[in-house]
Amino acid sequence: MPTIKQLIRNTRQPIRNVTKSPALGGCPQRRGTCTRVYTSGFEITAYIPGIGHNLQEHSVVLVRGGRVKDLPGVRYHIVRGTLDAVGVKDRQQGRSSAL
């Protein structure tokens, strides 16, 4: 517990909260172009889910949050089926058939 003298000398500092996905800036999704993946001034690395993709260097994509556990520094996903990112070709089912 600080004394009154100590509080006069240096005040209490507010706790700053750090966002885990700063490139989205409070939005659930953000539109961007692929350089690697480039969204509104932030250069980020995003994961492309599914098997195979059609994305090239200047493709326009929609980026959402969500990190990939086994890839360090990858904190974003690209939304398939929107803008230039097409859905997964010949997809048969969304869940595993094993029970």
PDB file of N, CA and C in Angstrom:
ATOM      1  N   MET A   1       0.843  -1.177   0.000  1.00  0.00           N
ATOM      2  CA  MET A   1       0.000   0.000   0.000  1.00  0.00           C
ATOM      3  C   MET A   1       0.891   1.244   0.000  1.00  0.00           C
ATOM      4  N   PRO A   2       0.774   2.120  -0.990  1.00  0.00           N
ATOM      5  CA  PRO A   2       1.634   3.299  -1.041  1.00  0.00           C
ATOM      6  C   PRO A   2       1.185   4.374  -0.045  1.00  0.00           C
ATOM      7  N   THR A   3       2.151   5.168   0.386  1.00  0.00           N
ATOM      8  CA  THR A   3       1.845   6.283   1.283  1.00  0.00           C
ATOM      9  C   THR A   3       1.328   7.456   0.461  1.00  0.00           C
ATOM     10  N   ILE A   4       0.796   8.482   1.136  1.00  0.00           N
ATOM     11  CA  ILE A   4       0.280   9.663   0.445  1.00  0.00           C
ATOM     12  C   ILE A   4       1.409  10.388  -0.273  1.00  0.00           C
ATOM     13  N   LYS A   5       2.595  10.445   0.374  1.00  0.00           N
ATOM     14  CA  LYS A   5       3.767  11.076  -0.261  1.00  0.00           C
ATOM     15  C   LYS A   5       4.115  10.382  -1.581  1.00  0.00           C
ATOM     16  N   GLN A   6       4.098   9.035  -1.555  1.00  0.00           N
ATOM     17  CA  GLN A   6       4.431   8.284  -2.774  1.00  0.00           C
ATOM     18  C   GLN A   6       3.391   8.524  -3.868  1.00  0.00           C
ATOM     19  N   LEU A   7       2.117   8.622  -3.498  1.00  0.00           N
ATOM     20  CA  LEU A   7       1.071   8.877  -4.486  1.00  0.00           C
ATOM     21  C   LEU A   7       1.169  10.283  -5.065  1.00  0.00           C
ATOM     22  N   ILE A   8       1.632  11.256  -4.257  1.00  0.00           N
ATOM     23  CA  ILE A   8       1.825  12.612  -4.773  1.00  0.00           C
ATOM     24  C   ILE A   8       2.983  12.625  -5.765  1.00  0.00           C
ATOM     25  N   ARG A   9       4.055  11.894  -5.428  1.00  0.00           N
ATOM     26  CA  ARG A   9       5.247  11.857  -6.276  1.00  0.00           C
ATOM     27  C   ARG A   9       4.958  11.227  -7.644  1.00  0.00           C
ATOM     28  N   ASN A  10       4.371  10.061  -7.633  1.00  0.00           N
ATOM     29  CA  ASN A  10       3.985   9.450  -8.914  1.00  0.00           C
ATOM     30  C   ASN A  10       2.628   8.776  -8.755  1.00  0.00           C
ATOM     31  N   THR A  11       1.693   9.160  -9.629  1.00  0.00           N
ATOM     32  CA  THR A  11       0.309   8.703  -9.522  1.00  0.00           C
ATOM     33  C   THR A  11       0.165   7.264 -10.017  1.00  0.00           C
ATOM     34  N   ARG A  12      -1.000   6.707  -9.749  1.00  0.00           N
ATOM     35  CA  ARG A  12      -1.280   5.339 -10.202  1.00  0.00           C
ATOM     36  C   ARG A  12      -1.447   5.309 -11.722  1.00  0.00           C
ATOM     37  N   GLN A  13      -0.897   4.282 -12.342  1.00  0.00           N
ATOM     38  CA  GLN A  13      -0.975   4.137 -13.792  1.00  0.00           C
ATOM     39  C   GLN A  13      -2.183   3.268 -14.152  1.00  0.00           C
ATOM     40  N   PRO A  14      -3.003   3.690 -15.126  1.00  0.00           N
ATOM     41  CA  PRO A  14      -4.139   2.849 -15.523  1.00  0.00           C
ATOM     42  C   PRO A  14      -3.653   1.593 -16.262  1.00  0.00           C
ATOM     43  N   ILE A  15      -4.382   0.506 -16.073  1.00  0.00           N
ATOM     44  CA  ILE A  15      -4.023  -0.746 -16.745  1.00  0.00           C
ATOM     45  C   ILE A  15      -4.442  -0.649 -18.206  1.00  0.00           C
ATOM     46  N   ARG A  16      -3.498  -0.837 -19.101  1.00  0.00           N
ATOM     47  CA  ARG A  16      -3.774  -0.769 -20.534  1.00  0.00           C
ATOM     48  C   ARG A  16      -4.111  -2.165 -21.041  1.00  0.00           C
ATOM     49  N   ASN A  17      -5.224  -2.285 -21.780  1.00  0.00           N
ATOM     50  CA  ASN A  17      -5.553  -3.591 -22.339  1.00  0.00           C
ATOM     51  C   ASN A  17      -5.031  -3.688 -23.770  1.00  0.00           C
ATOM     52  N   VAL A  18      -4.432  -4.811 -24.100  1.00  0.00           N
ATOM     53  CA  VAL A  18      -3.789  -5.019 -25.392  1.00  0.00           C
ATOM     54  C   VAL A  18      -4.675  -5.928 -26.229  1.00  0.00           C
ATOM     55  N   THR A  19      -4.978  -5.506 -27.470  1.00  0.00           N
ATOM     56  CA  THR A  19      -5.802  -6.349 -28.343  1.00  0.00           C
ATOM     57  C   THR A  19      -4.961  -7.461 -28.948  1.00  0.00           C
ATOM     58  N   LYS A  20      -5.584  -8.622 -29.116  1.00  0.00           N
ATOM     59  CA  LYS A  20      -4.880  -9.749 -29.708  1.00  0.00           C
ATOM     60  C   LYS A  20      -4.924  -9.706 -31.226  1.00  0.00           C
ATOM     61  N   SER A  21      -5.835  -8.913 -31.792  1.00  0.00           N
ATOM     62  CA  SER A  21      -5.905  -8.778 -33.248  1.00  0.00           C
ATOM     63  C   SER A  21      -5.988  -7.297 -33.612  1.00  0.00           C
ATOM     64  N   PRO A  22      -4.852  -6.575 -33.579  1.00  0.00           N
ATOM     65  CA  PRO A  22      -4.883  -5.130 -33.798  1.00  0.00           C
ATOM     66  C   PRO A  22      -5.232  -4.716 -35.225  1.00  0.00           C
ATOM     67  N   ALA A  23      -5.018  -5.582 -36.203  1.00  0.00           N
ATOM     68  CA  ALA A  23      -5.288  -5.205 -37.592  1.00  0.00           C
ATOM     69  C   ALA A  23      -6.778  -5.079 -37.868  1.00  0.00           C
ATOM     70  N   LEU A  24      -7.617  -5.750 -37.089  1.00  0.00           N
ATOM     71  CA  LEU A  24      -9.060  -5.655 -37.305  1.00  0.00           C
ATOM     72  C   LEU A  24      -9.628  -4.369 -36.717  1.00  0.00           C
ATOM     73  N   GLY A  25      -8.992  -3.803 -35.738  1.00  0.00           N
ATOM     74  CA  GLY A  25      -9.389  -2.507 -35.192  1.00  0.00           C
ATOM     75  C   GLY A  25     -10.808  -2.465 -34.659  1.00  0.00           C
ATOM     76  N   GLY A  26     -11.231  -3.480 -33.920  1.00  0.00           N
ATOM     77  CA  GLY A  26     -12.568  -3.489 -33.342  1.00  0.00           C
ATOM     78  C   GLY A  26     -13.656  -3.991 -34.266  1.00  0.00           C
ATOM     79  N   CYS A  27     -13.342  -4.317 -35.508  1.00  0.00           N
ATOM     80  CA  CYS A  27     -14.326  -4.839 -36.458  1.00  0.00           C
ATOM     81  C   CYS A  27     -14.294  -6.366 -36.437  1.00  0.00           C
ATOM     82  N   PRO A  28     -15.440  -7.025 -36.670  1.00  0.00           N
ATOM     83  CA  PRO A  28     -15.409  -8.492 -36.718  1.00  0.00           C
ATOM     84  C   PRO A  28     -14.683  -9.027 -37.942  1.00  0.00           C
ATOM     85  N   GLN A  29     -14.847  -8.357 -39.090  1.00  0.00           N
ATOM     86  CA  GLN A  29     -14.105  -8.716 -40.304  1.00  0.00           C
ATOM     87  C   GLN A  29     -13.576  -7.435 -40.931  1.00  0.00           C
ATOM     88  N   ARG A  30     -12.556  -7.577 -41.761  1.00  0.00           N
ATOM     89  CA  ARG A  30     -12.000  -6.440 -42.479  1.00  0.00           C
ATOM     90  C   ARG A  30     -11.653  -6.882 -43.886  1.00  0.00           C
ATOM     91  N   ARG A  31     -11.853  -5.979 -44.839  1.00  0.00           N
ATOM     92  CA  ARG A  31     -11.527  -6.268 -46.221  1.00  0.00           C
ATOM     93  C   ARG A  31     -10.086  -5.852 -46.484  1.00  0.00           C
ATOM     94  N   GLY A  32      -9.374  -6.619 -47.301  1.00  0.00           N
ATOM     95  CA  GLY A  32      -7.985  -6.280 -47.599  1.00  0.00           C
ATOM     96  C   GLY A  32      -7.529  -6.913 -48.889  1.00  0.00           C
ATOM     97  N   THR A  33      -6.309  -6.599 -49.293  1.00  0.00           N
ATOM     98  CA  THR A  33      -5.739  -7.173 -50.512  1.00  0.00           C
ATOM     99  C   THR A  33      -4.526  -8.012 -50.166  1.00  0.00           C
ATOM    100  N   CYS A  34      -4.275  -9.024 -50.976  1.00  0.00           N
ATOM    101  CA  CYS A  34      -3.147  -9.917 -50.728  1.00  0.00           C
ATOM    102  C   CYS A  34      -1.868  -9.298 -51.270  1.00  0.00           C
ATOM    103  N   THR A  35      -0.930  -8.993 -50.400  1.00  0.00           N
ATOM    104  CA  THR A  35       0.458  -8.779 -50.814  1.00  0.00           C
ATOM    105  C   THR A  35       1.165  -9.969 -50.228  1.00  0.00           C
ATOM    106  N   ARG A  36       1.095 -10.071 -48.966  1.00  0.00           N
ATOM    107  CA  ARG A  36       1.033 -11.344 -48.275  1.00  0.00           C
ATOM    108  C   ARG A  36      -0.437 -11.399 -47.909  1.00  0.00           C
ATOM    109  N   VAL A  37      -0.869 -10.687 -46.923  1.00  0.00           N
ATOM    110  CA  VAL A  37      -2.263 -10.286 -46.751  1.00  0.00           C
ATOM    111  C   VAL A  37      -2.165  -8.884 -46.194  1.00  0.00           C
ATOM    112  N   TYR A  38      -2.839  -7.934 -46.820  1.00  0.00           N
ATOM    113  CA  TYR A  38      -2.643  -6.530 -46.476  1.00  0.00           C
ATOM    114  C   TYR A  38      -3.995  -5.924 -46.164  1.00  0.00           C
ATOM    115  N   THR A  39      -4.243  -5.489 -44.937  1.00  0.00           N
ATOM    116  CA  THR A  39      -5.541  -4.908 -44.619  1.00  0.00           C
ATOM    117  C   THR A  39      -5.363  -3.514 -44.066  1.00  0.00           C
ATOM    118  N   SER A  40      -5.864  -2.554 -44.753  1.00  0.00           N
ATOM    119  CA  SER A  40      -5.997  -1.168 -44.302  1.00  0.00           C
ATOM    120  C   SER A  40      -4.779  -0.649 -43.543  1.00  0.00           C
ATOM    121  N   GLY A  41      -3.619  -0.737 -44.164  1.00  0.00           N
ATOM    122  CA  GLY A  41      -2.422  -0.176 -43.548  1.00  0.00           C
ATOM    123  C   GLY A  41      -1.637  -1.144 -42.704  1.00  0.00           C
ATOM    124  N   PHE A  42      -2.209  -2.256 -42.283  1.00  0.00           N
ATOM    125  CA  PHE A  42      -1.488  -3.263 -41.517  1.00  0.00           C
ATOM    126  C   PHE A  42      -1.055  -4.369 -42.457  1.00  0.00           C
ATOM    127  N   GLU A  43       0.197  -4.794 -42.351  1.00  0.00           N
ATOM    128  CA  GLU A  43       0.622  -5.972 -43.099  1.00  0.00           C
ATOM    129  C   GLU A  43       0.574  -7.145 -42.137  1.00  0.00           C
ATOM    130  N   ILE A  44      -0.262  -8.131 -42.466  1.00  0.00           N
ATOM    131  CA  ILE A  44      -0.467  -9.263 -41.568  1.00  0.00           C
ATOM    132  C   ILE A  44      -0.275 -10.562 -42.329  1.00  0.00           C
ATOM    133  N   THR A  45      -0.123 -11.639 -41.586  1.00  0.00           N
ATOM    134  CA  THR A  45      -0.083 -12.978 -42.162  1.00  0.00           C
ATOM    135  C   THR A  45      -1.371 -13.667 -41.759  1.00  0.00           C
ATOM    136  N   ALA A  46      -2.141 -14.146 -42.736  1.00  0.00           N
ATOM    137  CA  ALA A  46      -3.427 -14.778 -42.440  1.00  0.00           C
ATOM    138  C   ALA A  46      -3.429 -16.209 -42.953  1.00  0.00           C
ATOM    139  N   TYR A  47      -4.192 -17.054 -42.272  1.00  0.00           N
ATOM    140  CA  TYR A  47      -4.302 -18.472 -42.624  1.00  0.00           C
ATOM    141  C   TYR A  47      -5.427 -18.657 -43.633  1.00  0.00           C
ATOM    142  N   ILE A  48      -5.189 -19.478 -44.654  1.00  0.00           N
ATOM    143  CA  ILE A  48      -6.218 -19.800 -45.641  1.00  0.00           C
ATOM    144  C   ILE A  48      -6.718 -21.205 -45.320  1.00  0.00           C
ATOM    145  N   PRO A  49      -7.924 -21.338 -44.747  1.00  0.00           N
ATOM    146  CA  PRO A  49      -8.401 -22.664 -44.363  1.00  0.00           C
ATOM    147  C   PRO A  49      -8.832 -23.493 -45.568  1.00  0.00           C
ATOM    148  N   GLY A  50      -8.934 -24.802 -45.366  1.00  0.00           N
ATOM    149  CA  GLY A  50      -9.382 -25.696 -46.439  1.00  0.00           C
ATOM    150  C   GLY A  50      -8.231 -26.200 -47.277  1.00  0.00           C
ATOM    151  N   ILE A  51      -8.560 -27.074 -48.224  1.00  0.00           N
ATOM    152  CA  ILE A  51      -7.552 -27.695 -49.086  1.00  0.00           C
ATOM    153  C   ILE A  51      -7.501 -26.934 -50.402  1.00  0.00           C
ATOM    154  N   GLY A  52      -6.339 -26.344 -50.718  1.00  0.00           N
ATOM    155  CA  GLY A  52      -6.153 -25.602 -51.969  1.00  0.00           C
ATOM    156  C   GLY A  52      -6.859 -24.251 -51.941  1.00  0.00           C
ATOM    157  N   HIS A  53      -6.378 -23.319 -52.762  1.00  0.00           N
ATOM    158  CA  HIS A  53      -7.017 -22.004 -52.866  1.00  0.00           C
ATOM    159  C   HIS A  53      -6.653 -21.373 -54.196  1.00  0.00           C
ATOM    160  N   ASN A  54      -7.343 -20.271 -54.536  1.00  0.00           N
ATOM    161  CA  ASN A  54      -7.135 -19.585 -55.807  1.00  0.00           C
ATOM    162  C   ASN A  54      -6.541 -18.196 -55.622  1.00  0.00           C
ATOM    163  N   LEU A  55      -6.045 -17.874 -54.438  1.00  0.00           N
ATOM    164  CA  LEU A  55      -5.609 -16.507 -54.145  1.00  0.00           C
ATOM    165  C   LEU A  55      -4.257 -16.203 -54.779  1.00  0.00           C
ATOM    166  N   GLN A  56      -4.162 -14.992 -55.338  1.00  0.00           N
ATOM    167  CA  GLN A  56      -2.913 -14.516 -55.924  1.00  0.00           C
ATOM    168  C   GLN A  56      -2.521 -13.223 -55.230  1.00  0.00           C
ATOM    169  N   GLU A  57      -1.518 -12.545 -55.781  1.00  0.00           N
ATOM    170  CA  GLU A  57      -0.937 -11.409 -55.069  1.00  0.00           C
ATOM    171  C   GLU A  57      -1.901 -10.257 -54.832  1.00  0.00           C
ATOM    172  N   HIS A  58      -2.741  -9.889 -55.794  1.00  0.00           N
ATOM    173  CA  HIS A  58      -3.608  -8.719 -55.624  1.00  0.00           C
ATOM    174  C   HIS A  58      -5.069  -9.097 -55.413  1.00  0.00           C
ATOM    175  N   SER A  59      -5.338 -10.308 -54.941  1.00  0.00           N
ATOM    176  CA  SER A  59      -6.712 -10.731 -54.664  1.00  0.00           C
ATOM    177  C   SER A  59      -7.270  -9.942 -53.481  1.00  0.00           C
ATOM    178  N   VAL A  60      -8.566  -9.603 -53.565  1.00  0.00           N
ATOM    179  CA  VAL A  60      -9.238  -8.900 -52.467  1.00  0.00           C
ATOM    180  C   VAL A  60      -9.885  -9.956 -51.576  1.00  0.00           C
ATOM    181  N   VAL A  61      -9.589  -9.914 -50.277  1.00  0.00           N
ATOM    182  CA  VAL A  61     -10.073 -10.942 -49.354  1.00  0.00           C
ATOM    183  C   VAL A  61     -10.743 -10.303 -48.147  1.00  0.00           C
ATOM    184  N   LEU A  62     -11.522 -11.118 -47.424  1.00  0.00           N
ATOM    185  CA  LEU A  62     -12.132 -10.699 -46.168  1.00  0.00           C
ATOM    186  C   LEU A  62     -11.403 -11.419 -45.050  1.00  0.00           C
ATOM    187  N   VAL A  63     -10.926 -10.659 -44.056  1.00  0.00           N
ATOM    188  CA  VAL A  63     -10.106 -11.228 -42.986  1.00  0.00           C
ATOM    189  C   VAL A  63     -10.898 -11.198 -41.692  1.00  0.00           C
ATOM    190  N   ARG A  64     -10.885 -12.309 -40.954  1.00  0.00           N
ATOM    191  CA  ARG A  64     -11.508 -12.369 -39.640  1.00  0.00           C
ATOM    192  C   ARG A  64     -10.448 -12.758 -38.621  1.00  0.00           C
ATOM    193  N   GLY A  65     -10.760 -12.624 -37.361  1.00  0.00           N
ATOM    194  CA  GLY A  65      -9.831 -13.010 -36.308  1.00  0.00           C
ATOM    195  C   GLY A  65      -9.815 -14.514 -36.117  1.00  0.00           C
ATOM    196  N   GLY A  66      -8.967 -14.971 -35.240  1.00  0.00           N
ATOM    197  CA  GLY A  66      -8.873 -16.397 -34.942  1.00  0.00           C
ATOM    198  C   GLY A  66      -7.479 -16.895 -35.247  1.00  0.00           C
ATOM    199  N   ARG A  67      -6.728 -17.242 -34.203  1.00  0.00           N
ATOM    200  CA  ARG A  67      -5.346 -17.629 -34.434  1.00  0.00           C
ATOM    201  C   ARG A  67      -5.242 -19.094 -34.807  1.00  0.00           C
ATOM    202  N   VAL A  68      -4.051 -19.471 -35.305  1.00  0.00           N
ATOM    203  CA  VAL A  68      -3.750 -20.858 -35.645  1.00  0.00           C
ATOM    204  C   VAL A  68      -2.699 -21.311 -34.641  1.00  0.00           C
ATOM    205  N   LYS A  69      -3.035 -22.325 -33.846  1.00  0.00           N
ATOM    206  CA  LYS A  69      -2.190 -22.679 -32.705  1.00  0.00           C
ATOM    207  C   LYS A  69      -0.792 -23.129 -33.099  1.00  0.00           C
ATOM    208  N   ASP A  70      -0.663 -23.880 -34.191  1.00  0.00           N
ATOM    209  CA  ASP A  70       0.658 -24.428 -34.512  1.00  0.00           C
ATOM    210  C   ASP A  70       1.459 -23.557 -35.471  1.00  0.00           C
ATOM    211  N   LEU A  71       0.985 -22.348 -35.795  1.00  0.00           N
ATOM    212  CA  LEU A  71       1.741 -21.421 -36.645  1.00  0.00           C
ATOM    213  C   LEU A  71       1.988 -20.132 -35.861  1.00  0.00           C
ATOM    214  N   PRO A  72       3.229 -19.871 -35.429  1.00  0.00           N
ATOM    215  CA  PRO A  72       3.497 -18.679 -34.624  1.00  0.00           C
ATOM    216  C   PRO A  72       3.285 -17.389 -35.414  1.00  0.00           C
ATOM    217  N   GLY A  73       2.607 -16.429 -34.819  1.00  0.00           N
ATOM    218  CA  GLY A  73       2.401 -15.127 -35.438  1.00  0.00           C
ATOM    219  C   GLY A  73       1.216 -15.052 -36.371  1.00  0.00           C
ATOM    220  N   VAL A  74       0.518 -16.157 -36.635  1.00  0.00           N
ATOM    221  CA  VAL A  74      -0.651 -16.142 -37.522  1.00  0.00           C
ATOM    222  C   VAL A  74      -1.884 -15.989 -36.641  1.00  0.00           C
ATOM    223  N   ARG A  75      -2.495 -14.781 -36.667  1.00  0.00           N
ATOM    224  CA  ARG A  75      -3.612 -14.487 -35.769  1.00  0.00           C
ATOM    225  C   ARG A  75      -4.902 -14.187 -36.514  1.00  0.00           C
ATOM    226  N   TYR A  76      -4.925 -14.443 -37.822  1.00  0.00           N
ATOM    227  CA  TYR A  76      -6.089 -14.110 -38.632  1.00  0.00           C
ATOM    228  C   TYR A  76      -6.417 -15.254 -39.586  1.00  0.00           C
ATOM    229  N   HIS A  77      -7.698 -15.348 -39.978  1.00  0.00           N
ATOM    230  CA  HIS A  77      -8.158 -16.307 -40.974  1.00  0.00           C
ATOM    231  C   HIS A  77      -8.736 -15.528 -42.153  1.00  0.00           C
ATOM    232  N   ILE A  78      -8.639 -16.094 -43.345  1.00  0.00           N
ATOM    233  CA  ILE A  78      -9.311 -15.539 -44.515  1.00  0.00           C
ATOM    234  C   ILE A  78     -10.660 -16.230 -44.632  1.00  0.00           C
ATOM    235  N   VAL A  79     -11.726 -15.462 -44.895  1.00  0.00           N
ATOM    236  CA  VAL A  79     -13.073 -16.020 -45.004  1.00  0.00           C
ATOM    237  C   VAL A  79     -13.245 -16.586 -46.408  1.00  0.00           C
ATOM    238  N   ARG A  80     -13.474 -17.906 -46.506  1.00  0.00           N
ATOM    239  CA  ARG A  80     -13.670 -18.558 -47.800  1.00  0.00           C
ATOM    240  C   ARG A  80     -15.073 -18.256 -48.320  1.00  0.00           C
ATOM    241  N   GLY A  81     -15.201 -18.173 -49.650  1.00  0.00           N
ATOM    242  CA  GLY A  81     -16.512 -17.960 -50.270  1.00  0.00           C
ATOM    243  C   GLY A  81     -16.933 -16.506 -50.334  1.00  0.00           C
ATOM    244  N   THR A  82     -16.046 -15.556 -49.985  1.00  0.00           N
ATOM    245  CA  THR A  82     -16.372 -14.133 -50.076  1.00  0.00           C
ATOM    246  C   THR A  82     -15.320 -13.437 -50.926  1.00  0.00           C
ATOM    247  N   LEU A  83     -15.740 -12.396 -51.636  1.00  0.00           N
ATOM    248  CA  LEU A  83     -14.861 -11.588 -52.490  1.00  0.00           C
ATOM    249  C   LEU A  83     -14.081 -12.483 -53.456  1.00  0.00           C
ATOM    250  N   ASP A  84     -12.746 -12.440 -53.473  1.00  0.00           N
ATOM    251  CA  ASP A  84     -11.977 -13.229 -54.442  1.00  0.00           C
ATOM    252  C   ASP A  84     -11.643 -14.638 -53.966  1.00  0.00           C
ATOM    253  N   ALA A  85     -11.855 -14.937 -52.690  1.00  0.00           N
ATOM    254  CA  ALA A  85     -11.532 -16.269 -52.164  1.00  0.00           C
ATOM    255  C   ALA A  85     -12.737 -17.184 -52.368  1.00  0.00           C
ATOM    256  N   VAL A  86     -12.632 -18.131 -53.305  1.00  0.00           N
ATOM    257  CA  VAL A  86     -13.754 -19.047 -53.554  1.00  0.00           C
ATOM    258  C   VAL A  86     -13.776 -20.125 -52.480  1.00  0.00           C
ATOM    259  N   GLY A  87     -14.917 -20.810 -52.358  1.00  0.00           N
ATOM    260  CA  GLY A  87     -15.045 -21.892 -51.390  1.00  0.00           C
ATOM    261  C   GLY A  87     -14.189 -23.075 -51.791  1.00  0.00           C
ATOM    262  N   VAL A  88     -14.131 -24.083 -50.926  1.00  0.00           N
ATOM    263  CA  VAL A  88     -13.323 -25.268 -51.197  1.00  0.00           C
ATOM    264  C   VAL A  88     -13.996 -26.074 -52.297  1.00  0.00           C
ATOM    265  N   LYS A  89     -13.228 -26.434 -53.333  1.00  0.00           N
ATOM    266  CA  LYS A  89     -13.769 -27.160 -54.486  1.00  0.00           C
ATOM    267  C   LYS A  89     -14.072 -28.609 -54.101  1.00  0.00           C
ATOM    268  N   ASP A  90     -15.203 -29.139 -54.596  1.00  0.00           N
ATOM    269  CA  ASP A  90     -15.635 -30.529 -54.389  1.00  0.00           C
ATOM    270  C   ASP A  90     -15.730 -30.895 -52.905  1.00  0.00           C
ATOM    271  N   ARG A  91     -16.226 -29.982 -52.102  1.00  0.00           N
ATOM    272  CA  ARG A  91     -16.372 -30.277 -50.668  1.00  0.00           C
ATOM    273  C   ARG A  91     -17.623 -31.117 -50.465  1.00  0.00           C
ATOM    274  N   GLN A  92     -17.489 -32.246 -49.783  1.00  0.00           N
ATOM    275  CA  GLN A  92     -18.610 -33.163 -49.611  1.00  0.00           C
ATOM    276  C   GLN A  92     -19.346 -32.946 -48.289  1.00  0.00           C
ATOM    277  N   GLN A  93     -18.608 -32.740 -47.181  1.00  0.00           N
ATOM    278  CA  GLN A  93     -19.292 -32.566 -45.908  1.00  0.00           C
ATOM    279  C   GLN A  93     -18.497 -31.640 -44.988  1.00  0.00           C
ATOM    280  N   GLY A  94     -19.219 -30.996 -44.083  1.00  0.00           N
ATOM    281  CA  GLY A  94     -18.604 -30.007 -43.212  1.00  0.00           C
ATOM    282  C   GLY A  94     -18.027 -30.578 -41.936  1.00  0.00           C
ATOM    283  N   ARG A  95     -18.463 -31.776 -41.540  1.00  0.00           N
ATOM    284  CA  ARG A  95     -17.995 -32.385 -40.298  1.00  0.00           C
ATOM    285  C   ARG A  95     -17.500 -33.796 -40.573  1.00  0.00           C
ATOM    286  N   SER A  96     -16.802 -34.343 -39.623  1.00  0.00           N
ATOM    287  CA  SER A  96     -16.297 -35.705 -39.754  1.00  0.00           C
ATOM    288  C   SER A  96     -17.454 -36.696 -39.694  1.00  0.00           C
ATOM    289  N   SER A  97     -17.380 -37.765 -40.493  1.00  0.00           N
ATOM    290  CA  SER A  97     -18.436 -38.775 -40.486  1.00  0.00           C
ATOM    291  C   SER A  97     -18.246 -39.760 -39.339  1.00  0.00           C
ATOM    292  N   ALA A  98     -17.042 -39.768 -38.730  1.00  0.00           N
ATOM    293  CA  ALA A  98     -16.778 -40.679 -37.618  1.00  0.00           C
ATOM    294  C   ALA A  98     -17.520 -40.210 -36.376  1.00  0.00           C
ATOM    295  N   LEU A  99     -18.152 -41.120 -35.693  1.00  0.00           N
ATOM    296  CA  LEU A  99     -18.884 -40.744 -34.475  1.00  0.00           C
ATOM    297  C   LEU A  99     -18.104 -41.105 -33.289  1.00  0.00           C
TER     298      LEU A  99
END
